[in-house]
mmCIF file of C-alpha atoms (C1' of nucleotides) and ligand atoms in Angstrom:
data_model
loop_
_atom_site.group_PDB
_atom_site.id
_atom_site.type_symbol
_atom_site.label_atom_id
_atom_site.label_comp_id
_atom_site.label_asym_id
_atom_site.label_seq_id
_atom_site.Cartn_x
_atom_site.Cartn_y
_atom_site.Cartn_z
ATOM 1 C CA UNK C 59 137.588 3.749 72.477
ATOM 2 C CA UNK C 60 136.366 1.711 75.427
ATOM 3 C CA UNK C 61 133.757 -0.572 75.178
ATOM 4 C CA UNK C 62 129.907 -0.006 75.458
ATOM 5 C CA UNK C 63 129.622 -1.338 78.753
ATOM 6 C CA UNK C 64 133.140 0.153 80.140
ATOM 7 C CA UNK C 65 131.480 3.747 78.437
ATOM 8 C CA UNK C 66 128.151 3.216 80.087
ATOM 9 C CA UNK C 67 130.271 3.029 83.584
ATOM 10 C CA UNK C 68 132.024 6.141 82.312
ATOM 11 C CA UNK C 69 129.333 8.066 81.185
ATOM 12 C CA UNK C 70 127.292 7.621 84.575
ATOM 13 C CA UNK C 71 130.511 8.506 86.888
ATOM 14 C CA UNK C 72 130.834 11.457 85.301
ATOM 15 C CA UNK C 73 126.997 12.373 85.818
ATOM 16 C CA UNK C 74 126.113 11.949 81.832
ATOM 17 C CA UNK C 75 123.193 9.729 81.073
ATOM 18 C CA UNK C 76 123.181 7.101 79.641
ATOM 19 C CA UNK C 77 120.350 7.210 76.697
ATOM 20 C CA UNK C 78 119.817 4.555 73.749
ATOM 21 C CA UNK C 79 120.789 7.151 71.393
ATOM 22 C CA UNK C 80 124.246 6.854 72.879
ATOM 23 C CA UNK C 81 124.033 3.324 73.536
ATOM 24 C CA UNK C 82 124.123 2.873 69.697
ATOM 25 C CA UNK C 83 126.318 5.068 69.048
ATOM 26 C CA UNK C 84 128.323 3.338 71.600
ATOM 27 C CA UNK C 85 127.743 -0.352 69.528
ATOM 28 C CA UNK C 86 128.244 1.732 65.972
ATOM 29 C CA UNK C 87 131.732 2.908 66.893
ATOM 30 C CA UNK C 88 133.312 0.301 68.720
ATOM 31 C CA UNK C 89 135.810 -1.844 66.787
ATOM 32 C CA UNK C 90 134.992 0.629 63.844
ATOM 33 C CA UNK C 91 138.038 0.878 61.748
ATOM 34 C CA UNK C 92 135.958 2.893 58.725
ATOM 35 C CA UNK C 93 136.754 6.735 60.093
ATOM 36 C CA UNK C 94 133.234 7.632 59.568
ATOM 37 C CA UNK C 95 131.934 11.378 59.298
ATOM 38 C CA UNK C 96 129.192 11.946 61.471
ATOM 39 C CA UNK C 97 126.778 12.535 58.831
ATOM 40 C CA UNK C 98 127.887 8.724 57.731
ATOM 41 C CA UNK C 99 127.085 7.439 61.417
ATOM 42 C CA UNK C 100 123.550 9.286 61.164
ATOM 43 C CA UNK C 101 122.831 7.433 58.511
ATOM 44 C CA UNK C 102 123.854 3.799 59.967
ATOM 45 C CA UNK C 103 121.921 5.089 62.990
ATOM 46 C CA UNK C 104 118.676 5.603 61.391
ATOM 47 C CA UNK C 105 118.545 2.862 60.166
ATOM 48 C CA UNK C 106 118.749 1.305 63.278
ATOM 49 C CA UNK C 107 116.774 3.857 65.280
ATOM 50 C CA UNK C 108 114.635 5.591 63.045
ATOM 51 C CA UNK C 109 114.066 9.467 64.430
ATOM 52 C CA UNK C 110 117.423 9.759 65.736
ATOM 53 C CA UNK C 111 118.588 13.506 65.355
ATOM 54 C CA UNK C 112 121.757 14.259 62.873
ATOM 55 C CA UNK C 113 122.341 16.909 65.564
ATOM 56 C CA UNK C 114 122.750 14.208 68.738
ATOM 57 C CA UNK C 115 125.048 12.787 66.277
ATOM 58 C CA UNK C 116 127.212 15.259 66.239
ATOM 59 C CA UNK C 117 126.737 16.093 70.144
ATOM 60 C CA UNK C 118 127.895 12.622 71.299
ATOM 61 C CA UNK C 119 130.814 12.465 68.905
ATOM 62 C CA UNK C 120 131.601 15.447 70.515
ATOM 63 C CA UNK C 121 131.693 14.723 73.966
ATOM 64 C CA UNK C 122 133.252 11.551 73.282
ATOM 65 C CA UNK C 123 136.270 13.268 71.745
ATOM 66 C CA UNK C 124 136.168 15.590 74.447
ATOM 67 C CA UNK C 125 137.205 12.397 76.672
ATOM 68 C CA UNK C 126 139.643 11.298 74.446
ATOM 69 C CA UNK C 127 137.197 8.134 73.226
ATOM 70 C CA UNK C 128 137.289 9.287 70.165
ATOM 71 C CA UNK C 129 139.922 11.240 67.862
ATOM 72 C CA UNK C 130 138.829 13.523 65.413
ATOM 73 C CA UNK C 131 140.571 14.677 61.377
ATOM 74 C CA UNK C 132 140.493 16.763 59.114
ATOM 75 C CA UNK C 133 141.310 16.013 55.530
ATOM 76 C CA UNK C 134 140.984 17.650 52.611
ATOM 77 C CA UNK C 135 137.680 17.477 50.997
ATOM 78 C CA UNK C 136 134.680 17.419 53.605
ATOM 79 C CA UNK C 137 133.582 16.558 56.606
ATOM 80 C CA UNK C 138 135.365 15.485 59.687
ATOM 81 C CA UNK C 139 136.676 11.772 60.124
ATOM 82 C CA UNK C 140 136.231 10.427 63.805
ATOM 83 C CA UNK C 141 138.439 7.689 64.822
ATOM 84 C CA UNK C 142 137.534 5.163 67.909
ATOM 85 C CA UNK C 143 141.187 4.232 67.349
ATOM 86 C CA UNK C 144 143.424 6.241 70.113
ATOM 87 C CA UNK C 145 145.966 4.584 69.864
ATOM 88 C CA UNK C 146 149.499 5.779 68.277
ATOM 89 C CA UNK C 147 148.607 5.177 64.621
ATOM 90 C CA UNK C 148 148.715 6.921 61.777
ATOM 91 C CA UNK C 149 146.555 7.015 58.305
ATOM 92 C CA UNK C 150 147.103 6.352 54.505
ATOM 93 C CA UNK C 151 143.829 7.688 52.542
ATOM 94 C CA UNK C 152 142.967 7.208 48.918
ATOM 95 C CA UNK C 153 142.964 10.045 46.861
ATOM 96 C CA UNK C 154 140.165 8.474 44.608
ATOM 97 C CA UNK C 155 137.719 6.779 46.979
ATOM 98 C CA UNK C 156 139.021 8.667 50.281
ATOM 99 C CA UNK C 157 139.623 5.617 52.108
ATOM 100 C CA UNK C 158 140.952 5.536 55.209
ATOM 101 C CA UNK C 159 142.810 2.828 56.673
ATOM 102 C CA UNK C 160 145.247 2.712 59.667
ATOM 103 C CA UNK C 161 148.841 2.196 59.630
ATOM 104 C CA UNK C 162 151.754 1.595 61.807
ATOM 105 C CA UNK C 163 154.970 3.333 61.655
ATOM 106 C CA UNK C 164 158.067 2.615 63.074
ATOM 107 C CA UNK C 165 160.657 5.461 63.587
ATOM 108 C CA UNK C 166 158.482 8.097 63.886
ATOM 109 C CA UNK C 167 160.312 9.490 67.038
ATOM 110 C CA UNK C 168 163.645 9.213 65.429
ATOM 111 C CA UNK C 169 162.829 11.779 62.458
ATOM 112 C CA UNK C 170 165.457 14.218 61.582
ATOM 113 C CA UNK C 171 163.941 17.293 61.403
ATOM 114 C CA UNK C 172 165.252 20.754 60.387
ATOM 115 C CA UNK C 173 164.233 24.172 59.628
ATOM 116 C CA UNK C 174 165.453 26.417 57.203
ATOM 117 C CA UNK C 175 165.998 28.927 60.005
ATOM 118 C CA UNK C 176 168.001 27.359 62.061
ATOM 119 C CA UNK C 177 167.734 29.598 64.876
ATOM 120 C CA UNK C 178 163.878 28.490 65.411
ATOM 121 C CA UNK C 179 165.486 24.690 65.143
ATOM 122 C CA UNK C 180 164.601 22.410 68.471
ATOM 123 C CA UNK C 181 162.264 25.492 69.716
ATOM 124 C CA UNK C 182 159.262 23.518 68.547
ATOM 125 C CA UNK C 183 157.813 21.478 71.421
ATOM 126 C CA UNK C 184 156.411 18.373 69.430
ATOM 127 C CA UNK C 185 153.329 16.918 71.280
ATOM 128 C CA UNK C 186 151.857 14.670 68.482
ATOM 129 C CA UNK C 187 153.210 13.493 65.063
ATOM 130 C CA UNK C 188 150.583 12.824 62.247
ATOM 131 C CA UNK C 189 151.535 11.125 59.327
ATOM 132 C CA UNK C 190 149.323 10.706 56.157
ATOM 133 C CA UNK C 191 150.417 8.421 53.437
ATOM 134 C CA UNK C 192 148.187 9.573 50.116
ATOM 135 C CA UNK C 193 147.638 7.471 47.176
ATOM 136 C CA UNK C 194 145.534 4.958 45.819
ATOM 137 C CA UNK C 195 144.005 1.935 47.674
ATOM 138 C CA UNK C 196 144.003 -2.155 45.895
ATOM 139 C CA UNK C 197 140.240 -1.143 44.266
ATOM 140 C CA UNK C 198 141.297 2.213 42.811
ATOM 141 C CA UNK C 199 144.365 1.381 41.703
ATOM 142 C CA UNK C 200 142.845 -1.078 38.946
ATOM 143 C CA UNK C 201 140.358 1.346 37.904
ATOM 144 C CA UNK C 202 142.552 4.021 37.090
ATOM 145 C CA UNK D 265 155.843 29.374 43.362
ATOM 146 C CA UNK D 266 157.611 30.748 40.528
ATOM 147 C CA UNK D 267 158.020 34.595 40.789
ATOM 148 C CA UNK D 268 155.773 36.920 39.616
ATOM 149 C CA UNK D 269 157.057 37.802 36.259
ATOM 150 C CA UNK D 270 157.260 34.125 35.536
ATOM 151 C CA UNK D 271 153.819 34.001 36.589
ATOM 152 C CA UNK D 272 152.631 36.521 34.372
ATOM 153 C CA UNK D 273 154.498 35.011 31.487
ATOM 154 C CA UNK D 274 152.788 31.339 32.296
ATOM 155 C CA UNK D 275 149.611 32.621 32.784
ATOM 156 C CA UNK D 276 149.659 34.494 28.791
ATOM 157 C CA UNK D 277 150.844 31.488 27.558
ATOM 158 C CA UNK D 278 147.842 29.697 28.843
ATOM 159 C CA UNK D 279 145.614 31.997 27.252
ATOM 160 C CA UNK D 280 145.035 33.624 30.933
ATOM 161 C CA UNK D 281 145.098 37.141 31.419
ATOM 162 C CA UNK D 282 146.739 38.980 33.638
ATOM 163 C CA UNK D 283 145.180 41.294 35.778
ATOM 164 C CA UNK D 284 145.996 43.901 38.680
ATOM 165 C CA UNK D 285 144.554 41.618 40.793
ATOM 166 C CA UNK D 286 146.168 38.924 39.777
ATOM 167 C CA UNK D 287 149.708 40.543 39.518
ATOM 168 C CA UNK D 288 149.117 41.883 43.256
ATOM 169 C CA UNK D 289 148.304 37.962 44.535
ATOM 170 C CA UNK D 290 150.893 36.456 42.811
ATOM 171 C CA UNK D 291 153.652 39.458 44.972
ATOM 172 C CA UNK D 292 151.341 38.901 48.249
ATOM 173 C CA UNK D 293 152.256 35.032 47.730
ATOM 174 C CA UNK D 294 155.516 35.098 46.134
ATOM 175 C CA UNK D 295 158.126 34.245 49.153
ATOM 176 C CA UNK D 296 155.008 34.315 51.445
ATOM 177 C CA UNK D 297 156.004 31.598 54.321
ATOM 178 C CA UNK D 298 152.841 31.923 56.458
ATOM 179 C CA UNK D 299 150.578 29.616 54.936
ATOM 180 C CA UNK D 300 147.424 31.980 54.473
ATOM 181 C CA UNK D 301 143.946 31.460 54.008
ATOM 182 C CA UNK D 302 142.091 33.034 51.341
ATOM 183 C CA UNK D 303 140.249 35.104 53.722
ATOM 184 C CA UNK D 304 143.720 36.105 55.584
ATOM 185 C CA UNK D 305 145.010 37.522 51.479
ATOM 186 C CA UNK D 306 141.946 38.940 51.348
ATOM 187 C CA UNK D 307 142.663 41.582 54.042
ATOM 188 C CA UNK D 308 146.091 41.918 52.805
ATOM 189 C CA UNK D 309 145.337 42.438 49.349
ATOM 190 C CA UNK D 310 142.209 44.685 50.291
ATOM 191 C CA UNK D 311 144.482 47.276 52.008
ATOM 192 C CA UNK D 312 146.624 47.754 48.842
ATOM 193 C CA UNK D 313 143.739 46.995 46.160
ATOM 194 C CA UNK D 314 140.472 48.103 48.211
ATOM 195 C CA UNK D 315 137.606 46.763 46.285
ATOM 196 C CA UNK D 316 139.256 43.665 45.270
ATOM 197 C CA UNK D 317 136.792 41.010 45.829
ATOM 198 C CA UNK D 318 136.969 37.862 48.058
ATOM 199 C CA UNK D 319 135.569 35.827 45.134
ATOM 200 C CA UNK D 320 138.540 36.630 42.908
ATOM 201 C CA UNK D 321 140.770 35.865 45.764
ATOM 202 C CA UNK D 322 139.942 32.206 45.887
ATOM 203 C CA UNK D 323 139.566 32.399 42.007
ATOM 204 C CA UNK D 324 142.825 32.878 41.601
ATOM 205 C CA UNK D 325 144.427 30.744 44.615
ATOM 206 C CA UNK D 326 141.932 27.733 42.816
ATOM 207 C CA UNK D 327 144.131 28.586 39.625
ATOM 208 C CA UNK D 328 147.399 28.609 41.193
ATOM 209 C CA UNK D 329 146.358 25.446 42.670
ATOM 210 C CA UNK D 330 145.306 23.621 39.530
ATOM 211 C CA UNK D 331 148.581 25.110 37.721
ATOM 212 C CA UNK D 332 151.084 23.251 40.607
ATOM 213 C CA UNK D 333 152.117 26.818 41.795
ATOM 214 C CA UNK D 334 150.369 26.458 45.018
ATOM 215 C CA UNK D 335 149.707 23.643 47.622
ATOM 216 C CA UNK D 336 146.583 23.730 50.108
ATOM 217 C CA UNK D 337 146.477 22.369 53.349
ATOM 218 C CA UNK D 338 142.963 21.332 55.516
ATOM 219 C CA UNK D 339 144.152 21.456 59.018
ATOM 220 C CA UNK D 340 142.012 21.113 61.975
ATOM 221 C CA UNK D 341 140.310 24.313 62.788
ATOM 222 C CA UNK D 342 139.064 26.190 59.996
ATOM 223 C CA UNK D 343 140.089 27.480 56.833
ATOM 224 C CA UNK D 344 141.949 26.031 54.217
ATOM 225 C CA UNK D 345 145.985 26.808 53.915
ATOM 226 C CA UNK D 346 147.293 27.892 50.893
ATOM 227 C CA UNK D 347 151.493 27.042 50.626
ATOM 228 C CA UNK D 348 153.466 28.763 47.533
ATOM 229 C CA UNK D 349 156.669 26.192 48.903
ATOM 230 C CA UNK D 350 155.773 23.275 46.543
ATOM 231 C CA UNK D 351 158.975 21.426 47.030
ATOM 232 C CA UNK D 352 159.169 18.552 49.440
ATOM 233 C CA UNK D 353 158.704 19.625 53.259
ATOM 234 C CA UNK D 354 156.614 18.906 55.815
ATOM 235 C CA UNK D 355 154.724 21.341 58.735
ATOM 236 C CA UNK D 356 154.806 22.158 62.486
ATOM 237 C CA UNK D 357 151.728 23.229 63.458
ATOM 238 C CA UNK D 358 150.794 25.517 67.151
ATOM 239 C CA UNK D 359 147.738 23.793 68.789
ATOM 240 C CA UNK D 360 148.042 27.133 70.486
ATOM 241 C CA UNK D 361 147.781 30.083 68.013
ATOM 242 C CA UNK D 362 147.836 28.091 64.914
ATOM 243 C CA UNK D 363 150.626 29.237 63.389
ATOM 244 C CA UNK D 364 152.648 26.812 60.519
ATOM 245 C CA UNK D 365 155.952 26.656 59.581
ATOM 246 C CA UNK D 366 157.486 24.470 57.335
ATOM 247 C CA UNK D 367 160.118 21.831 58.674
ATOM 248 C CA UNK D 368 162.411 19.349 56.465
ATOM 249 C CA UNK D 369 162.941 15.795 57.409
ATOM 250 C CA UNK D 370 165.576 13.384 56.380
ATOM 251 C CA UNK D 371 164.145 9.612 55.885
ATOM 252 C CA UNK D 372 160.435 9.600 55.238
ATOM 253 C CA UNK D 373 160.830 7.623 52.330
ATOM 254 C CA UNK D 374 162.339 5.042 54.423
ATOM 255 C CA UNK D 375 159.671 4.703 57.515
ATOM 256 C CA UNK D 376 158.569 1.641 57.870
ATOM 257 C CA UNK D 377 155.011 0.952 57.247
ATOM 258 C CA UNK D 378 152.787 -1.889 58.648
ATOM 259 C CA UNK D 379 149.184 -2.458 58.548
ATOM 260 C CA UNK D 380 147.291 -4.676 61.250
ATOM 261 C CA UNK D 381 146.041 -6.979 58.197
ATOM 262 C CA UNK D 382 148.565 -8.243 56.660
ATOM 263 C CA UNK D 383 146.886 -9.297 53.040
ATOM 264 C CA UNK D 384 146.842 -5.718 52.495
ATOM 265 C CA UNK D 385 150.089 -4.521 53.296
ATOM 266 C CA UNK D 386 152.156 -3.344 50.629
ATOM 267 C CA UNK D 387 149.183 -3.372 48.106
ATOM 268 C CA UNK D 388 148.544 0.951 48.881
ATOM 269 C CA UNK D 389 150.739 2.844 45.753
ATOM 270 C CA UNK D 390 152.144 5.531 47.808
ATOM 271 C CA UNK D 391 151.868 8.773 45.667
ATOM 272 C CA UNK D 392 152.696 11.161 48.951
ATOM 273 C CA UNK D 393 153.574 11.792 52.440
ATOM 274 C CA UNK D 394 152.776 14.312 54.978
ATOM 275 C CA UNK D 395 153.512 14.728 58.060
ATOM 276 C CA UNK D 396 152.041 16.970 60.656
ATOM 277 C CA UNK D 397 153.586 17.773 64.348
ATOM 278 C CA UNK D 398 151.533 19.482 66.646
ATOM 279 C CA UNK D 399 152.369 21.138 69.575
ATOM 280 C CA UNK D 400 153.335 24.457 71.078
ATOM 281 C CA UNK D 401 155.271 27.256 69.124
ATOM 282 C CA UNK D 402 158.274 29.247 71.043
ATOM 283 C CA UNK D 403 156.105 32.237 71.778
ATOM 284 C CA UNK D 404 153.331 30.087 73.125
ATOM 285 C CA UNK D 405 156.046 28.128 75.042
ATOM 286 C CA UNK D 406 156.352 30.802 77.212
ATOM 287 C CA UNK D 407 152.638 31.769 77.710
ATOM 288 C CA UNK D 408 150.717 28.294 78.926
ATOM 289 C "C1'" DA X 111 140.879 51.461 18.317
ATOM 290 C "C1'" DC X 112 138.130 47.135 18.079
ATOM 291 C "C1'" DC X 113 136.474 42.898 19.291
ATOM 292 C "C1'" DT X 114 136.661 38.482 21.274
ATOM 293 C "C1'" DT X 115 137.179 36.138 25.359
ATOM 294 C "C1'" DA X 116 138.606 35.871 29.997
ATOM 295 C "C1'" DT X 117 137.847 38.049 34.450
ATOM 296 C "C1'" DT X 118 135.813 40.431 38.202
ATOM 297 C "C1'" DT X 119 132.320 41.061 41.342
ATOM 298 C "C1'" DG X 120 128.134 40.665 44.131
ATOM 299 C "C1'" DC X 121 124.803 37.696 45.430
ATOM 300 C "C1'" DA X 122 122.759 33.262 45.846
ATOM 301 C "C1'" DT X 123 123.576 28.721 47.195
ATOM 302 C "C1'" DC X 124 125.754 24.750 49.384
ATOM 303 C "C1'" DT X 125 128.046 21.896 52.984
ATOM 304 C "C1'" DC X 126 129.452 21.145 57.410
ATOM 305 C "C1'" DA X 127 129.021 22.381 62.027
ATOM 306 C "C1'" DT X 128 127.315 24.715 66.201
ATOM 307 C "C1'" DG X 129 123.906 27.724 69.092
ATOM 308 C "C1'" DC X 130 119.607 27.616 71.193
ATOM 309 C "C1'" DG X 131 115.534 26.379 73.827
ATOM 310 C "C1'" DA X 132 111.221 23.757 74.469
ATOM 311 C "C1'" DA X 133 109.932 19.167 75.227
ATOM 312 C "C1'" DC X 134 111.492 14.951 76.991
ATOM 313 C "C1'" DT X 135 113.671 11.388 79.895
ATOM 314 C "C1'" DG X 136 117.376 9.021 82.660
ATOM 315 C "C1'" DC X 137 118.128 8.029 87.164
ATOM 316 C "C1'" DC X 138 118.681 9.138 92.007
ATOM 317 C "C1'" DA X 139 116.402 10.010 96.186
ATOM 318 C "C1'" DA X 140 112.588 9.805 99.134
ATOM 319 C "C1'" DT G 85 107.272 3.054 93.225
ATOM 320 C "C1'" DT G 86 107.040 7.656 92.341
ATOM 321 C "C1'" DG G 87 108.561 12.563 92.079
ATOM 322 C "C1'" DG G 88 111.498 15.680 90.377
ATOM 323 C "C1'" DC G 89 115.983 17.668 89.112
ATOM 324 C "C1'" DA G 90 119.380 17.751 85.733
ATOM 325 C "C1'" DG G 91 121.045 16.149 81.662
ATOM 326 C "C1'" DT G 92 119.435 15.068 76.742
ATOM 327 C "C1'" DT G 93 117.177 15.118 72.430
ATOM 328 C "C1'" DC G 94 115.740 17.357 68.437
ATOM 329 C "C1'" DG G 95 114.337 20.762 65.156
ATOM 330 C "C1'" DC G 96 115.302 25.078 63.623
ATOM 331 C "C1'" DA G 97 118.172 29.067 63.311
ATOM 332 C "C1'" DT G 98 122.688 30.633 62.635
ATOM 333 C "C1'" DG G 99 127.517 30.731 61.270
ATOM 334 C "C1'" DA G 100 131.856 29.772 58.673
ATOM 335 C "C1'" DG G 101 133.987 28.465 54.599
ATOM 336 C "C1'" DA G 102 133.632 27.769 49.904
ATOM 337 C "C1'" DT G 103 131.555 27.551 45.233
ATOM 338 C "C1'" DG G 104 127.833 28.530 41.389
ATOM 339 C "C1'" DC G 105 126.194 31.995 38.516
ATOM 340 C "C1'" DA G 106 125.651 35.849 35.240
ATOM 341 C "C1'" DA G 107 125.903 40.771 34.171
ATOM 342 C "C1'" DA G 108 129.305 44.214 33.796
ATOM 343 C "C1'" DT G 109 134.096 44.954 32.840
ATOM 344 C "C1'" DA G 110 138.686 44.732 30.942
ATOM 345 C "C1'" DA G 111 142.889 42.285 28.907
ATOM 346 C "C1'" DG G 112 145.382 41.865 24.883
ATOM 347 C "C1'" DG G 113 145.789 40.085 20.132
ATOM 348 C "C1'" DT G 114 144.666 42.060 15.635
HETATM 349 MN MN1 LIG M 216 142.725 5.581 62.401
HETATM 350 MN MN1 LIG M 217 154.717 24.844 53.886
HETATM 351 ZN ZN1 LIG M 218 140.291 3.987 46.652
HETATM 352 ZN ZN1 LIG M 219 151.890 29.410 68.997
#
DNA sequence: ACCTTATTTGCATCTCATGCGAACTGCCAA
DNA sequence: TTGGCAGTTCGCATGAGATGCAAATAAGGT
């Protein structure tokens, strides 16, 4: 995701306003490597701006993923992760805590794949490769 | 999955019973390589069992689950996937008409992981690995 | 056949997310 | 600076997916 001032630029071009609502949401997600859900970002925003509606929450994490600002998961287990990270990345998430944290992969082009049917083999137009590593992060592991 | 009459004999020895409803999921998922959602069984099962409720549906995909004779799946979109393949594979998923197949790949165990902070690296037990590609299916090829 | 215990089923409830529209406000133009 | 259009906010209703609950039912050991 851009930053707040490059998104404020962005926003106005395309004929969006540019309201404080969004501004924080703006501050709130950039550099944010925590994959919140959005009801987790309505609650760091209220405390900021008290008032703030869960459902502009929801409406600006959606039209920021709608410009490719922001990606958006789904894992197991509840709400939707957003992630101000675009980049090519991919996740390993804690099965006790839930976790998140980035990771980099090497390779991931050069995967041998196959299908048990081999007719269907190289049919498959790959656009994106998503890679989740589950286990248990440095804090759960001691607590098992 | 194990087959049904295996099914049947695990689930007595459990002190489960086995019911009609029962014996008809564990045929509708036995060899079933579409990845269904409980809601997608439902209508299935309905046609041959009419009356059969949607509760006991997920009732009984929840106990498969919990035995190890099913996977589940939350992909983007929707409902969850249930997967009677519990062996090691991975899935190719349309972004057009959501359809899933199940692909093998040679080397996961070998990517190469890195994380942007270094003091954590290597500290995340790795209990699993999935891995997702998205794109567009043969039929959909065609279609755009 | 009986009886204990698990199961089925319908309905209520819950979470997460989106639809909707009246009130509000950013921001451009005059 | 001010007026006003168009985009936005926000609360409430609605929807999808999934689970809680308990009365009625049925499996299966005895
Ligand atoms: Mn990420
Ligand atoms: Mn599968
Ligand atoms: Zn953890
Ligand atoms: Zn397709």
């Amino acid at each position: 995701m851009r930053t707040p001032a490059e998104l404020t630029t962005a926003f106005r071009s395309l004929g969006l306003k540019v309201t404080p609502q969004r501004q924080l949401l703006f501050r709130l997600l950039h550099d944010n490597t925590s994959h919140p859900t959005a009801e987790a970002l309505f609650e760091v925003a209220s405390a900021q701006m008290p008032g703030i509606s869960l459902r502009t929450v929801y409406q600006t994490l959606t039209d920021l993923a709608g410009m490719g600002e922001l990606q958006s998961f789904a894992f197991g287990g509840g709400a939707i992760r957003f992630d101000p990270n675009v980049g090519p990345h991919h996740h390993q998430v804690c099965v006790s805590c839930d976790e998140i944290a980035d990771v980099y992969v090497d390779g991931v082009d050069q995967l041998n794949v196959s299908l048990r049917n081999e007719s269907e083999a190289h049919s498959f137009a790959v656009a994106s490769t998503d890679i989740v590593f589950r286990g248990r992060c440095v804090r759960c592991a001691h607590t098992v």
